[in-house]
C-alpha cells in the first residue's frame, strides 16, 4: 500500500509514524513538504551554541498525548516541567501579577483582577452575577464581545488578550468562545446564570500537576524520532501541486499515484488541493484565517537581573512592539543551568504581518529595548536569533466548530483520504498529535476493510 502524507509538520509526522505502527513494514509511506525541512512550526534552533525551541516551546501537560508519545518512542527522559513561576502582565506601564483563578484570563471572581483593572471594573465584575445573562445554547461569539459586555473592556484587553495572543497570535476580537473555550461554552449552554458562574464551572479542578511540559533538548528530538520510526521516504522542498481521484486511489502531483492520502497541510493549502475533488469544502476551509508571528531569542549575560517570573505578557494598547516575553532561563530549570540567560520575545498578531518585513537588526533592537522597559534592567544581548513564522497559527474565529464539522462531513465519503492539522481541533501540540493519530487510524481502518 502506497500512502502520501502531504505536510511534514508534527501532525503529518505523527500520522506517518502511526501508519507504520498500524500497517507494518509493507506500507510504502511518503511524506511531502514544501519546506526544506520537516517539523512545520516546531523548530529547534541554536542559541549561544545550544538548542532552543524557536516555535512552540511547551505543551499542555494535562493532556496525555505528548507524554504518551514520548514514552512510546523512548524519549520519556526528555520530558521536563517548568519551575513553577508565574508570569507578569504589563499594563498601564506597570508589571502586574497574572491573576489567579481565571479561564484564559476570564475571572471567576472580582478580587483576582484588583490592581490590573480600575475600581469601577472590579465593581462591575463583582456585580455581574446579578445582571441577567442572555445566551442562546449553541451560540458562538468572539471572546471580546462576551467578556467586554459582562466584565468590561479592561478585562478583555488586559487579562484575556495577553493569554489568547500567546496561544493563537490573535486577540479576543478574533477568537470565538466555542472553539477556544469549549468548557465555558458548555457551561453557558447548560444554563449558567452568569459569566462568573460559567467560569467557575468551567475551571479545571485544583491540581498539583504541572500545567505545561517541554522537551529538554527541544522538539527536534521528537521530530527526528518520529521521522526515523515512520520509515517513510521524505520529499522536501517540494509542494503538492494537485490532488485528484485516480483509477484505484489518488494522484498527488508531483509524486504520482497512491492508494491513500493524509492532508496535514494548513487550511488554505488544503482548500486548494481539495478544490476539484470536494468543491463544497472550499468555503469552510477558506473561512479559517492564519496569523503570522516572529520569535526573537536573546542570549544575555547569565547574571542579568531578570524578574523571578516565567514571562511577561503585554496587554492590548501598550506602546511596545513585542507582545510577550518568555523568560526561558527562569521558566525552565534545565535552561537555568546554561552559561547564558535566555529570553524569547514574540512579535505579531492577527491582522498585522508588518513585523515579518522588519530586518533582523531592527527586531533584535526592539526586543532588547522593550525587554529593558518591562524589566527595568539593562539588556545587553551577547547573541540573538530571529525566526519568522508566516501564517503559522490558525485563527479559531466564531463559528469555527461549525466550519470544521462541515469540512469533515465533506471529506467523510472519500475512502483513503484523511485530514490532520492545527486548524481542526486545537492549535497546541497535543491536539496536533491527536489529529495525526486519528488520520492514520482512518486510513488504516479503510485499508483493512
XYZ file of C-alpha atoms in Angstrom:
449
model
C 0.000 0.000 0.000
C 1.380 3.387 -1.021
C 0.367 6.329 1.160
C 1.183 10.021 0.735
C 1.327 12.255 3.783
C 1.231 15.817 2.490
C 2.685 18.128 5.130
C 5.645 17.306 7.345
C 4.678 19.195 10.478
C 4.114 17.331 13.714
C 0.602 16.283 12.629
C 1.976 14.750 9.436
C 4.931 13.105 11.155
C 2.671 11.556 13.784
C 0.359 10.321 11.023
C 3.306 8.739 9.165
C 4.627 7.118 12.330
C 1.215 5.803 13.381
C 0.568 4.433 9.888
C 3.805 2.454 10.164
C 2.726 1.072 13.547
C -0.733 0.144 12.253
C 0.178 -1.172 8.800
C 3.635 -2.610 9.361
C 6.720 -2.662 7.207
C 4.989 -3.385 3.895
C 3.395 0.070 3.686
C 5.172 2.500 1.367
C 4.828 5.868 3.116
C 5.934 9.137 1.504
C 5.981 12.472 3.319
C 5.854 15.504 1.054
C 6.601 19.013 2.329
C 7.088 22.356 0.627
C 9.755 23.418 3.149
C 13.350 22.249 3.059
C 12.924 20.527 6.431
C 10.187 18.716 8.319
C 8.643 19.904 11.568
C 6.481 22.805 10.432
C 6.239 25.408 13.182
C 8.110 23.146 15.571
C 11.721 24.109 15.133
C 14.705 23.758 17.426
C 17.385 26.281 16.565
C 20.710 27.050 18.161
C 21.227 29.988 20.517
C 24.591 30.620 22.155
C 25.753 27.228 20.882
C 22.944 25.158 22.421
C 19.472 24.026 21.287
C 16.422 26.176 21.919
C 12.910 25.864 20.519
C 12.075 28.836 18.299
C 8.492 27.815 17.590
C 6.250 26.195 20.179
C 8.271 25.563 23.335
C 5.732 23.890 25.610
C 2.619 21.741 25.581
C -0.363 21.430 27.895
C 0.749 18.833 30.403
C -2.740 17.824 31.496
C -3.412 16.291 28.086
C -1.923 12.803 27.704
C -0.914 12.752 24.031
C 2.638 14.092 24.196
C 3.842 12.233 27.317
C 2.372 9.005 25.913
C 4.080 9.574 22.570
C 7.408 10.318 24.257
C 7.184 7.057 26.178
C 6.229 5.160 23.047
C 9.284 6.358 21.088
C 11.689 6.010 24.027
C 12.068 9.695 24.860
C 10.418 9.810 28.268
C 13.633 11.107 29.855
C 13.345 14.195 27.635
C 10.184 15.326 29.445
C 10.721 18.445 31.574
C 8.336 20.640 33.529
C 8.511 24.363 34.337
C 9.981 25.745 37.532
C 6.539 26.824 38.742
C 6.962 30.583 38.470
C 4.009 32.675 37.270
C 4.091 35.288 34.501
C 3.534 39.012 34.784
C 1.198 41.209 32.747
C 2.486 44.568 31.530
C -0.404 47.038 31.558
C -0.521 50.787 32.061
C 3.271 50.893 32.090
C 3.437 48.635 35.163
C 4.073 44.918 35.669
C 1.229 43.109 37.444
C 0.976 39.558 38.681
C -1.086 37.410 36.317
C -4.462 36.999 38.037
C -5.147 33.606 39.587
C -8.319 31.526 39.097
C -9.061 32.651 35.590
C -10.033 30.742 32.463
C -7.784 32.099 29.700
C -7.777 35.362 31.643
C -11.538 35.450 32.288
C -12.009 35.812 36.061
C -14.120 33.710 38.370
C -14.172 36.500 40.958
C -13.561 40.233 41.114
C -10.730 40.268 43.628
C -8.367 38.426 41.286
C -8.499 41.454 38.959
C -7.822 44.115 41.582
C -4.800 46.213 40.597
C -4.833 45.078 36.970
C -8.112 46.875 36.236
C -9.618 50.009 37.765
C -12.003 50.069 40.724
C -15.050 50.618 38.539
C -14.250 47.447 36.588
C -13.721 45.478 39.804
C -17.198 46.554 40.921
C -18.629 45.615 37.520
C -17.149 42.098 37.826
C -18.423 41.749 41.392
C -21.952 42.658 40.312
C -22.030 40.641 37.092
C -23.839 37.689 38.662
C -26.797 39.963 39.463
C -27.260 41.031 35.832
C -29.436 38.866 33.563
C -27.396 36.819 31.084
C -28.765 36.241 27.603
C -27.113 33.211 25.991
C -28.643 31.003 23.324
C -27.440 27.382 23.612
C -25.220 26.584 20.639
C -24.408 30.247 20.035
C -20.907 31.492 19.328
C -19.438 34.977 19.595
C -15.944 36.364 19.784
C -14.454 36.283 23.256
C -14.175 40.077 23.357
C -17.892 40.603 22.870
C -18.789 38.281 25.740
C -16.125 39.445 28.194
C -16.338 43.177 27.476
C -20.118 43.111 27.801
C -20.139 41.247 31.101
C -16.898 42.385 32.772
C -15.712 45.431 30.858
C -13.189 46.284 28.168
C -10.251 46.347 30.581
C -10.659 42.665 31.439
C -10.652 41.745 27.759
C -7.637 43.862 26.871
C -5.524 43.480 29.997
C -6.209 39.920 31.109
C -7.685 37.915 28.222
C -5.849 39.346 25.207
C -2.333 38.642 26.542
C -3.154 34.963 27.025
C -5.027 34.475 23.752
C -2.185 36.258 21.982
C 0.220 33.639 23.260
C -1.897 30.699 22.133
C -3.270 31.927 18.801
C -1.222 35.033 17.916
C -4.654 36.654 17.873
C -6.862 38.524 20.306
C -10.229 38.271 21.987
C -11.683 40.043 18.945
C -10.504 37.359 16.510
C -11.157 34.207 18.558
C -14.534 32.563 19.174
C -15.740 31.285 22.524
C -16.915 27.836 21.421
C -13.681 26.561 19.869
C -11.171 28.243 22.165
C -13.051 27.783 25.464
C -15.232 24.702 24.998
C -15.797 24.118 28.706
C -17.040 27.687 29.090
C -19.368 27.321 26.105
C -20.706 24.073 27.602
C -21.387 25.773 30.943
C -23.224 28.594 29.177
C -25.206 26.087 27.106
C -26.179 24.277 30.304
C -27.861 27.420 31.617
C -25.223 29.157 33.734
C -26.977 32.218 35.206
C -23.900 34.438 34.793
C -20.482 34.507 33.205
C -18.963 34.399 36.693
C -20.805 31.160 37.381
C -19.907 29.703 33.981
C -16.195 30.385 34.519
C -16.324 28.776 37.976
C -17.914 25.656 36.470
C -15.503 25.570 33.518
C -12.289 25.946 35.519
C -10.338 22.692 35.809
C -10.271 21.205 39.307
C -7.331 22.216 41.501
C -4.267 20.083 40.836
C -0.615 19.978 41.791
C 0.270 18.543 38.378
C 2.326 20.850 36.154
C 0.197 22.768 33.666
C 2.865 22.589 30.948
C 5.630 20.313 29.779
C 8.551 20.581 27.388
C 11.482 18.647 25.928
C 14.928 19.042 27.434
C 16.719 19.187 24.083
C 13.852 20.725 22.136
C 11.169 19.334 19.868
C 13.771 18.346 17.282
C 14.498 15.116 19.153
C 10.839 14.108 18.888
C 10.619 15.107 15.223
C 13.701 13.060 14.411
C 12.409 10.047 16.318
C 9.053 10.150 14.535
C 10.718 10.517 11.135
C 13.085 7.620 11.779
C 10.445 5.286 13.199
C 8.000 6.068 10.406
C 10.369 4.519 7.885
C 8.948 6.996 5.398
C 10.568 8.476 2.345
C 10.789 12.257 2.754
C 10.429 14.581 -0.218
C 11.195 18.102 0.986
C 11.308 21.476 -0.765
C 8.533 20.080 -2.960
C 4.950 21.330 -2.634
C 1.998 19.184 -3.613
C 0.514 20.885 -6.656
C -2.601 18.789 -7.343
C -4.809 16.142 -5.780
C -7.127 14.067 -7.945
C -9.046 10.800 -7.891
C -7.188 8.021 -9.660
C -8.189 4.711 -11.213
C -7.847 2.829 -7.906
C -6.968 5.561 -5.460
C -5.485 9.013 -5.660
C -2.992 11.040 -7.653
C -0.788 13.533 -5.845
C 1.382 15.647 -8.085
C 4.343 15.521 -8.315
C 4.715 12.058 -6.706
C 2.036 10.242 -8.715
C -0.465 7.516 -7.888
C -1.067 6.456 -4.273
C -3.649 4.332 -2.501
C -4.370 6.827 0.266
C -3.613 10.414 1.269
C -3.291 12.290 4.551
C -3.513 16.047 4.063
C -1.665 17.536 7.031
C -1.433 20.973 5.459
C -2.604 24.443 6.585
C -6.222 25.305 5.811
C -5.504 27.442 2.689
C -3.300 24.723 1.165
C -5.881 22.058 1.995
C -8.588 24.179 0.350
C -6.531 24.451 -2.834
C -5.761 20.728 -3.012
C -9.387 19.727 -2.381
C -10.802 22.371 -4.714
C -11.662 19.992 -7.558
C -12.125 16.844 -5.501
C -14.532 18.268 -2.909
C -15.518 21.789 -4.004
C -18.050 22.124 -1.171
C -15.187 22.092 1.321
C -13.542 25.225 -0.071
C -15.832 27.717 1.673
C -15.437 26.429 5.252
C -11.690 25.969 4.748
C -11.347 29.475 3.357
C -13.079 30.795 6.464
C -10.124 29.716 8.595
C -7.589 32.524 8.506
C -3.952 32.449 9.587
C -1.851 34.689 11.780
C 1.876 35.369 11.464
C 4.443 35.954 14.172
C 8.142 36.385 14.853
C 10.243 34.936 17.672
C 13.456 36.667 18.712
C 15.663 34.632 21.045
C 18.136 36.636 23.098
C 21.176 35.281 24.923
C 22.131 37.576 27.807
C 24.899 37.555 30.421
C 23.986 34.942 32.997
C 23.861 37.487 35.833
C 21.258 39.694 34.097
C 18.763 40.551 36.863
C 15.622 39.283 35.178
C 12.443 39.069 37.293
C 11.707 35.822 39.098
C 8.811 35.088 36.766
C 8.207 32.732 33.846
C 7.452 35.532 31.432
C 5.867 38.909 30.779
C 2.676 39.234 28.741
C 1.761 42.582 27.194
C -1.783 43.982 27.380
C -3.519 45.414 24.342
C -2.833 49.103 23.743
C 0.610 49.270 25.341
C 3.232 51.321 23.439
C 5.527 48.328 22.977
C 6.369 46.413 19.835
C 6.722 42.977 21.439
C 3.552 41.185 22.552
C 5.182 38.861 25.085
C 8.439 37.663 26.608
C 9.257 34.179 27.812
C 11.981 34.372 30.456
C 13.218 30.954 29.415
C 16.000 30.645 31.986
C 13.510 31.405 34.741
C 10.700 29.256 33.330
C 12.720 26.078 32.749
C 15.186 24.731 35.305
C 17.231 22.888 32.672
C 17.787 26.161 30.795
C 18.778 27.916 34.028
C 21.837 25.640 34.115
C 23.290 27.164 30.941
C 26.031 29.748 30.763
C 23.740 32.439 29.351
C 20.326 33.774 30.346
C 17.776 33.093 27.620
C 14.722 35.153 26.709
C 12.247 34.711 23.857
C 10.444 37.822 22.586
C 7.306 37.401 20.458
C 6.009 39.822 17.836
C 2.958 39.907 15.598
C -0.781 39.418 15.916
C -3.630 38.547 13.624
C -4.221 41.258 11.045
C -0.730 42.736 11.333
C 2.073 40.982 9.468
C 4.318 44.051 9.420
C 6.971 42.603 11.726
C 7.734 39.911 9.149
C 9.330 42.586 6.968
C 11.463 44.131 9.703
C 15.166 43.427 9.462
C 16.785 41.074 11.948
C 18.697 44.013 13.416
C 15.508 46.013 13.974
C 13.718 43.062 15.545
C 16.603 42.333 17.899
C 16.853 46.009 18.878
C 13.086 46.189 19.519
C 13.201 43.028 21.618
C 16.073 44.318 23.741
C 14.576 47.785 24.177
C 11.100 46.518 25.091
C 12.571 43.942 27.475
C 14.532 46.687 29.191
C 11.315 48.691 29.527
C 9.281 45.936 31.155
C 12.058 44.698 33.449
C 13.840 47.943 34.315
C 17.091 46.100 33.677
C 19.880 46.931 31.224
C 19.649 44.405 28.381
C 22.870 43.632 26.517
C 22.468 40.591 24.268
C 25.587 38.544 23.618
C 23.859 36.837 20.681
C 20.389 36.630 19.147
C 18.413 34.571 16.635
C 15.329 35.628 14.667
C 12.704 33.153 13.451
C 9.753 34.302 11.302
C 6.518 32.312 11.118
C 4.365 33.405 8.164
C 0.830 32.054 8.523
C 1.920 29.911 11.430
C -1.274 29.792 13.502
C -4.919 29.222 12.571
C -7.471 31.643 13.990
C -10.386 29.931 15.726
C -12.949 32.607 14.860
C -16.624 32.424 15.854
C -18.249 29.540 14.013
C -15.023 27.530 13.877
C -16.571 24.323 15.196
C -19.292 24.530 12.522
C -16.657 25.062 9.826
C -14.681 22.044 10.976
C -17.823 19.923 11.119
C -18.635 20.936 7.539
C -15.076 20.155 6.403
C -15.031 16.724 7.988
C -18.523 15.939 6.701
C -17.500 16.845 3.143
C -14.412 14.620 3.308
C -16.045 11.657 5.065
C -17.375 9.956 1.891
C -13.910 9.726 0.323
C -12.163 6.444 1.093
C -8.433 6.714 1.531
C -8.470 10.422 2.402
C -7.893 11.902 5.857
C -7.186 15.361 7.235
C -4.905 16.416 10.081
C -3.524 19.672 11.392
C -3.711 22.559 13.809
C -6.687 24.197 12.091
C -9.057 21.396 13.075
C -9.438 20.659 16.784
C -6.696 22.622 18.529
C -3.513 24.531 17.754
C -1.427 23.013 20.541
C 0.984 20.136 20.064
C -1.222 17.601 21.925
C -4.154 18.387 19.623
C -1.890 18.039 16.580
C -0.661 14.651 17.828
C -4.286 13.587 18.301
C -5.213 14.709 14.784
C -2.282 12.821 13.256
C -3.233 9.675 15.139
C -6.884 9.997 14.089
C -5.947 10.469 10.429
C -3.723 7.371 10.490
C -6.455 5.264 12.090
C -8.942 6.399 9.440
C -6.596 5.340 6.634
C -5.649 2.051 8.311
C -9.263 1.131 9.040
C -10.230 1.699 5.391
C -7.239 -0.334 4.220
C -8.303 -3.324 6.308
C -11.931 -3.179 5.215
